[in-house]
PDB file of C-alpha atoms in Angstrom:
ATOM      1  CA  MET M  24       3.188  27.075  31.679  1.00 60.00           C
ATOM      2  CA  GLY M  25      -0.598  27.184  30.872  1.00 71.00           C
ATOM      3  CA  PHE M  26      -2.745  27.401  27.894  1.00 74.00           C
ATOM      4  CA  ILE M  27      -1.625  31.198  27.260  1.00 73.00           C
ATOM      5  CA  ASN M  28       1.637  32.389  27.713  1.00 72.00           C
ATOM      6  CA  LEU M  29       1.797  36.177  28.036  1.00 70.00           C
ATOM      7  CA  ASN M  30       5.415  36.604  26.932  1.00 67.00           C
ATOM      8  CA  GLU M  31       4.131  35.764  23.248  1.00 61.00           C
ATOM      9  CA  LYS M  32       2.077  38.843  22.533  1.00 56.00           C
ATOM     10  CA  THR M  33       4.401  39.828  20.101  1.00 55.00           C
ATOM     11  CA  ASN M  34       2.740  39.198  16.540  1.00 53.00           C
ATOM     12  CA  ASN M  35       4.126  40.668  12.786  1.00 55.00           C
ATOM     13  CA  ARG M  36       1.114  39.269  11.006  1.00 61.00           C
ATOM     14  CA  SER M  37      -0.615  42.763  11.084  1.00 71.00           C
ATOM     15  CA  GLU M  38       2.106  44.273   9.182  1.00 87.00           C
ATOM     16  CA  LEU M  39       1.038  45.781   5.760  1.00 93.00           C
ATOM     17  CA  PHE M  40       1.885  43.250   2.624  1.00 95.00           C
ATOM     18  CA  PRO M  41       4.695  44.244   0.559  1.00 95.00           C
ATOM     19  CA  LYS M  42       3.180  45.733  -2.777  1.00 96.00           C
ATOM     20  CA  GLY M  43       3.532  43.174  -5.588  1.00 96.00           C
ATOM     21  CA  THR M  44       1.857  40.127  -7.364  1.00 97.00           C
ATOM     22  CA  TYR M  45       0.717  37.246  -5.029  1.00 97.00           C
ATOM     23  CA  GLU M  46      -0.612  33.554  -5.587  1.00 97.00           C
ATOM     24  CA  MET M  47      -3.600  33.111  -3.076  1.00 97.00           C
ATOM     25  CA  GLN M  48      -6.246  30.727  -2.522  1.00 97.00           C
ATOM     26  CA  ILE M  49      -9.718  31.978  -1.799  1.00 97.00           C
ATOM     27  CA  VAL M  50     -10.760  30.679   1.511  1.00 97.00           C
ATOM     28  CA  SER M  51     -13.944  32.128   1.753  1.00 97.00           C
ATOM     29  CA  VAL M  52     -16.429  34.735   0.027  1.00 97.00           C
ATOM     30  CA  HIS M  53     -19.527  36.126   1.884  1.00 96.00           C
ATOM     31  CA  GLY M  54     -21.775  38.670   1.583  1.00 95.00           C
ATOM     32  CA  ASP M  55     -21.501  42.176   4.056  1.00 94.00           C
ATOM     33  CA  ALA M  56     -22.797  45.466   4.330  1.00 91.00           C
ATOM     34  CA  SER M  57     -21.198  48.418   5.733  1.00 89.00           C
ATOM     35  CA  PRO M  58     -23.336  50.677   8.651  1.00 90.00           C
ATOM     36  CA  SER M  59     -24.830  52.754   6.158  1.00 85.00           C
ATOM     37  CA  GLY M  60     -25.835  49.384   3.941  1.00 86.00           C
ATOM     38  CA  HIS M  61     -23.603  49.682   1.165  1.00 89.00           C
ATOM     39  CA  GLU M  62     -23.155  46.013   0.360  1.00 93.00           C
ATOM     40  CA  ASN M  63     -20.049  44.319  -0.730  1.00 96.00           C
ATOM     41  CA  MET M  64     -18.486  40.596  -0.938  1.00 97.00           C
ATOM     42  CA  GLN M  65     -15.555  39.836   1.319  1.00 97.00           C
ATOM     43  CA  PHE M  66     -12.742  37.483   0.002  1.00 98.00           C
ATOM     44  CA  ASP M  67     -10.675  35.951   2.693  1.00 97.00           C
ATOM     45  CA  PHE M  68      -7.458  34.784   0.640  1.00 97.00           C
ATOM     46  CA  LEU M  69      -4.628  32.785   2.053  1.00 96.00           C
ATOM     47  CA  VAL M  70      -1.047  33.391   0.655  1.00 96.00           C
ATOM     48  CA  ARG M  71       0.249  29.889  -0.830  1.00 95.00           C
ATOM     49  CA  LYS M  72       2.910  28.324   1.068  1.00 92.00           C
ATOM     50  CA  ASP M  73       3.964  26.046  -1.504  1.00 93.00           C
ATOM     51  CA  LEU M  74       5.784  28.483  -3.750  1.00 93.00           C
ATOM     52  CA  ASP M  75       8.580  29.898  -1.621  1.00 91.00           C
ATOM     53  CA  LYS M  76      10.918  28.621  -4.069  1.00 91.00           C
ATOM     54  CA  VAL M  77       9.264  30.545  -6.954  1.00 92.00           C
ATOM     55  CA  SER M  78      12.103  33.533  -7.573  1.00 93.00           C
ATOM     56  CA  ALA M  79       9.165  35.853  -9.073  1.00 94.00           C
ATOM     57  CA  LEU M  80       7.663  35.365  -5.849  1.00 94.00           C
ATOM     58  CA  ALA M  81      10.461  35.943  -3.572  1.00 94.00           C
ATOM     59  CA  ASN M  82       9.336  39.235  -2.257  1.00 92.00           C
ATOM     60  CA  THR M  83       5.441  38.160  -1.805  1.00 93.00           C
ATOM     61  CA  ASN M  84       4.699  34.914  -1.306  1.00 93.00           C
ATOM     62  CA  ALA M  85       7.649  33.636  -0.235  1.00 93.00           C
ATOM     63  CA  LYS M  86       7.811  36.473   2.682  1.00 93.00           C
ATOM     64  CA  THR M  87       4.343  36.138   3.552  1.00 93.00           C
ATOM     65  CA  HIS M  88       3.146  32.643   3.083  1.00 91.00           C
ATOM     66  CA  GLY M  89       0.466  31.447   5.374  1.00 93.00           C
ATOM     67  CA  ARG M  90      -1.613  35.119   5.871  1.00 94.00           C
ATOM     68  CA  HIS M  91      -4.752  35.974   5.271  1.00 95.00           C
ATOM     69  CA  PHE M  92      -5.552  38.878   3.388  1.00 96.00           C
ATOM     70  CA  PHE M  93      -9.218  40.643   3.091  1.00 96.00           C
ATOM     71  CA  ALA M  94     -10.504  42.261   0.138  1.00 97.00           C
ATOM     72  CA  ASN M  95     -14.064  43.773  -0.261  1.00 96.00           C
ATOM     73  CA  VAL M  96     -15.703  44.236  -3.884  1.00 97.00           C
ATOM     74  CA  TRP M  97     -18.350  46.751  -3.349  1.00 96.00           C
ATOM     75  CA  THR M  98     -21.619  47.362  -5.485  1.00 95.00           C
ATOM     76  CA  ALA M  99     -21.177  50.193  -7.743  1.00 93.00           C
ATOM     77  CA  LYS M 100     -22.436  53.841  -6.869  1.00 87.00           C
ATOM     78  CA  ASP M 101     -24.922  55.663  -8.937  1.00 86.00           C
ATOM     79  CA  LYS M 102     -23.037  57.779 -11.160  1.00 85.00           C
ATOM     80  CA  GLU M 103     -25.606  60.662 -11.004  1.00 88.00           C
ATOM     81  CA  THR M 104     -26.379  60.311  -6.986  1.00 87.00           C
ATOM     82  CA  GLY M 105     -23.055  58.972  -5.747  1.00 82.00           C
ATOM     83  CA  GLN M 106     -25.461  56.549  -3.767  1.00 84.00           C
ATOM     84  CA  ASP M 107     -25.107  52.764  -3.650  1.00 86.00           C
ATOM     85  CA  SER M 108     -26.745  51.473  -6.603  1.00 88.00           C
ATOM     86  CA  GLY M 109     -27.350  47.885  -4.897  1.00 88.00           C
ATOM     87  CA  SER M 110     -25.706  46.391  -8.147  1.00 93.00           C
ATOM     88  CA  TYR M 111     -22.131  45.346  -8.796  1.00 95.00           C
ATOM     89  CA  ASP M 112     -20.095  46.581 -11.565  1.00 94.00           C
ATOM     90  CA  PRO M 113     -20.291  43.965 -14.328  1.00 95.00           C
ATOM     91  CA  ALA M 114     -16.490  44.409 -15.003  1.00 96.00           C
ATOM     92  CA  ASP M 115     -16.045  43.308 -11.475  1.00 96.00           C
ATOM     93  CA  LEU M 116     -18.046  40.264 -11.303  1.00 96.00           C
ATOM     94  CA  ALA M 117     -16.620  39.372 -15.252  1.00 96.00           C
ATOM     95  CA  ASN M 118     -12.788  39.999 -13.688  1.00 97.00           C
ATOM     96  CA  ILE M 119     -13.821  37.740 -10.683  1.00 97.00           C
ATOM     97  CA  ALA M 120     -15.069  34.651 -12.879  1.00 97.00           C
ATOM     98  CA  ASP M 121     -12.381  35.059 -15.298  1.00 97.00           C
ATOM     99  CA  ALA M 122      -9.635  34.961 -12.526  1.00 97.00           C
ATOM    100  CA  ILE M 123     -11.329  31.519 -11.035  1.00 97.00           C
ATOM    101  CA  GLY M 124     -11.329  30.139 -14.242  1.00 96.00           C
ATOM    102  CA  LEU M 125     -14.991  30.053 -15.461  1.00 96.00           C
ATOM    103  CA  ALA M 126     -15.899  29.466 -19.098  1.00 95.00           C
ATOM    104  CA  GLN M 127     -18.774  31.693 -20.560  1.00 95.00           C
ATOM    105  CA  ALA M 128     -20.635  28.392 -20.833  1.00 95.00           C
ATOM    106  CA  GLN M 129     -20.162  27.637 -17.031  1.00 95.00           C
ATOM    107  CA  ILE M 130     -21.638  30.972 -15.740  1.00 94.00           C
ATOM    108  CA  ASP M 131     -24.535  30.791 -17.978  1.00 95.00           C
ATOM    109  CA  LYS M 132     -25.271  27.406 -16.817  1.00 95.00           C
ATOM    110  CA  TYR M 133     -24.459  27.581 -12.910  1.00 95.00           C
ATOM    111  CA  ILE M 134     -24.157  31.243 -11.966  1.00 95.00           C
ATOM    112  CA  LYS M 135     -27.627  32.764 -11.520  1.00 95.00           C
ATOM    113  CA  SER M 136     -26.750  35.207  -8.296  1.00 94.00           C
ATOM    114  CA  LYS M 137     -24.267  36.674  -6.370  1.00 94.00           C
ATOM    115  CA  GLU M 138     -24.188  33.619  -3.967  1.00 95.00           C
ATOM    116  CA  ASP M 139     -23.529  30.992  -6.857  1.00 96.00           C
ATOM    117  CA  LEU M 140     -20.365  33.452  -7.703  1.00 97.00           C
ATOM    118  CA  MET M 141     -19.239  33.523  -4.074  1.00 96.00           C
ATOM    119  CA  LYS M 142     -19.462  29.729  -3.494  1.00 97.00           C
ATOM    120  CA  ALA M 143     -17.563  28.994  -7.123  1.00 97.00           C
ATOM    121  CA  CYS M 144     -14.944  31.167  -5.643  1.00 97.00           C
ATOM    122  CA  GLU M 145     -14.064  29.265  -2.598  1.00 97.00           C
ATOM    123  CA  GLY M 146     -11.084  27.047  -2.532  1.00 96.00           C
ATOM    124  CA  LYS M 147      -9.799  28.629  -5.951  1.00 97.00           C
ATOM    125  CA  PHE M 148      -6.300  29.610  -6.553  1.00 97.00           C
ATOM    126  CA  ILE M 149      -5.625  33.211  -8.460  1.00 97.00           C
ATOM    127  CA  ARG M 150      -3.028  35.483  -8.704  1.00 97.00           C
ATOM    128  CA  ILE M 151      -3.924  39.210  -7.659  1.00 98.00           C
ATOM    129  CA  TYR M 152      -1.993  42.206  -7.246  1.00 98.00           C
ATOM    130  CA  ILE M 153      -1.556  43.907  -4.108  1.00 97.00           C
ATOM    131  CA  SER M 154      -0.904  47.803  -3.936  1.00 97.00           C
ATOM    132  CA  VAL M 155      -0.026  49.880  -0.695  1.00 96.00           C
ATOM    133  CA  GLY M 156      -1.359  53.497  -0.425  1.00 95.00           C
ATOM    134  CA  GLU M 157      -2.963  55.951   1.913  1.00 94.00           C
ATOM    135  CA  ASN M 158      -6.329  56.469   2.914  1.00 91.00           C
ATOM    136  CA  THR M 159      -7.674  59.190   5.034  1.00 92.00           C
ATOM    137  CA  TYR M 160     -10.685  58.367   7.107  1.00 89.00           C
ATOM    138  CA  LYS M 161     -12.260  60.811   9.910  1.00 91.00           C
ATOM    139  CA  GLY M 162      -9.151  63.013   9.439  1.00 93.00           C
ATOM    140  CA  GLU M 163      -6.775  60.215  10.279  1.00 93.00           C
ATOM    141  CA  THR M 164      -4.370  59.182   7.401  1.00 94.00           C
ATOM    142  CA  ARG M 165      -2.789  55.857   7.229  1.00 93.00           C
ATOM    143  CA  LYS M 166      -1.197  53.335   4.994  1.00 94.00           C
ATOM    144  CA  GLN M 167      -3.217  50.495   3.937  1.00 95.00           C
ATOM    145  CA  ASN M 168      -3.304  47.480   1.245  1.00 96.00           C
ATOM    146  CA  SER M 169      -5.823  47.242  -1.454  1.00 96.00           C
ATOM    147  CA  THR M 170      -6.313  45.268  -4.494  1.00 97.00           C
ATOM    148  CA  PHE M 171      -8.821  45.857  -7.209  1.00 96.00           C
ATOM    149  CA  THR M 172     -10.354  42.878  -9.284  1.00 97.00           C
ATOM    150  CA  ASN M 173      -8.991  44.311 -12.760  1.00 97.00           C
ATOM    151  CA  SER M 174      -5.624  43.062 -11.246  1.00 97.00           C
ATOM    152  CA  TRP M 175      -6.978  39.649 -10.359  1.00 98.00           C
ATOM    153  CA  GLN M 176      -5.744  36.772 -12.982  1.00 97.00           C
ATOM    154  CA  LYS M 177      -5.861  32.946 -13.169  1.00 97.00           C
ATOM    155  CA  THR M 178      -3.078  31.318 -11.394  1.00 96.00           C
ATOM    156  CA  LYS M 179       0.127  30.715 -12.918  1.00 96.00           C
ATOM    157  CA  PHE M 180       0.998  27.918 -10.711  1.00 95.00           C
ATOM    158  CA  PRO M 181      -1.944  25.460 -10.624  1.00 91.00           C
ATOM    159  CA  PRO M 182      -1.912  23.282  -7.411  1.00 87.00           C
ATOM    160  CA  GLN M 183      -0.561  19.703  -7.948  1.00 73.00           C
ATOM    161  CA  ALA M 184      -3.045  17.252  -7.931  1.00 55.00           C
ATOM    162  CA  ALA M 185      -2.567  14.524  -5.425  1.00 42.00           C
ATOM    163  CA  LYS M 186      -0.545  11.652  -6.724  1.00 40.00           C
ATOM    164  CA  LYS M 187      -2.841   8.797  -7.952  1.00 43.00           C
ATOM    165  CA  GLN M 188      -2.786   5.942  -5.188  1.00 43.00           C
ATOM    166  CA  GLU M 189      -1.259   2.842  -6.498  1.00 49.00           C
ATOM    167  CA  THR M 190      -3.771   0.262  -6.901  1.00 53.00           C
ATOM    168  CA  VAL M 191      -3.535  -2.480  -4.161  1.00 58.00           C
ATOM    169  CA  GLU M 192      -4.074  -5.967  -5.403  1.00 65.00           C
ATOM    170  CA  ASP M 193      -7.322  -7.794  -3.792  1.00 65.00           C
ATOM    171  CA  PRO M 194      -5.437  -9.940  -1.364  1.00 65.00           C
ATOM    172  CA  PHE M 195      -8.258 -12.579  -1.645  1.00 65.00           C
ATOM    173  CA  LYS M 196      -8.345 -12.867  -5.168  1.00 69.00           C
ATOM    174  CA  GLY M 197      -8.440 -15.937  -6.299  1.00 70.00           C
ATOM    175  CA  ASN M 198      -9.240 -17.652  -3.102  1.00 72.00           C
ATOM    176  CA  THR M 199     -12.480 -19.788  -3.088  1.00 70.00           C
ATOM    177  CA  GLY M 200     -12.775 -20.158   0.391  1.00 68.00           C
ATOM    178  CA  SER M 201     -13.124 -23.225   2.679  1.00 67.00           C
ATOM    179  CA  THR M 202     -15.814 -25.758   1.635  1.00 65.00           C
ATOM    180  CA  ASP M 203     -15.958 -26.919   5.403  1.00 68.00           C
ATOM    181  CA  GLU M 204     -19.133 -25.678   7.342  1.00 71.00           C
ATOM    182  CA  LEU M 205     -18.295 -23.804  10.869  1.00 66.00           C
ATOM    183  CA  SER M 206     -20.440 -25.165  13.381  1.00 71.00           C
ATOM    184  CA  GLU M 207     -21.520 -23.204  16.807  1.00 72.00           C
ATOM    185  CA  ASN M 208     -18.925 -25.166  18.621  1.00 73.00           C
ATOM    186  CA  ASP M 209     -16.197 -23.711  16.519  1.00 68.00           C
ATOM    187  CA  ILE M 210     -16.583 -20.179  17.184  1.00 68.00           C
ATOM    188  CA  PRO M 211     -15.503 -18.769  20.514  1.00 67.00           C
ATOM    189  CA  PHE M 212     -18.055 -16.176  21.572  1.00 59.00           C
TER     190      PHE M 212
END
């Protein structure tokens, strides 16, 4: 069999996520825009694999661990014109910062831009609610998953810190070495 097996085409990884609360890791965040120029931050979440045995997550993490979920946080629309304002809703930014565990002092000191916030999000563990709803686009209605930042929270299951490595005693401790000098004839090369 070669590198690709055409009998392996079935893939259930595109099914909708069941609605519910998930523990996720933020893999990456980057800026993006729609074809019309409406800006957003695109989040790539990964469902945590280490929580399968948590009964409260039996219908979410345990069924979908290891899957990616993508969500966009869009810039707000101007309330009068309905056009893209070019700015993010302050509540969205505050919800994101709180969910990743930033304190106000950290925000004031380190978060000066959207890029700083996106970088601070990467690798963080959070808890989000995913819903299932219908969306109509260009006359076609379909079901889709969505999440809103007001449902993003700090994780209830912080990752376990790596076990401390045992300190290995120095095998040469107390060895003062030999006082004998080596000559060129003692070295085999």
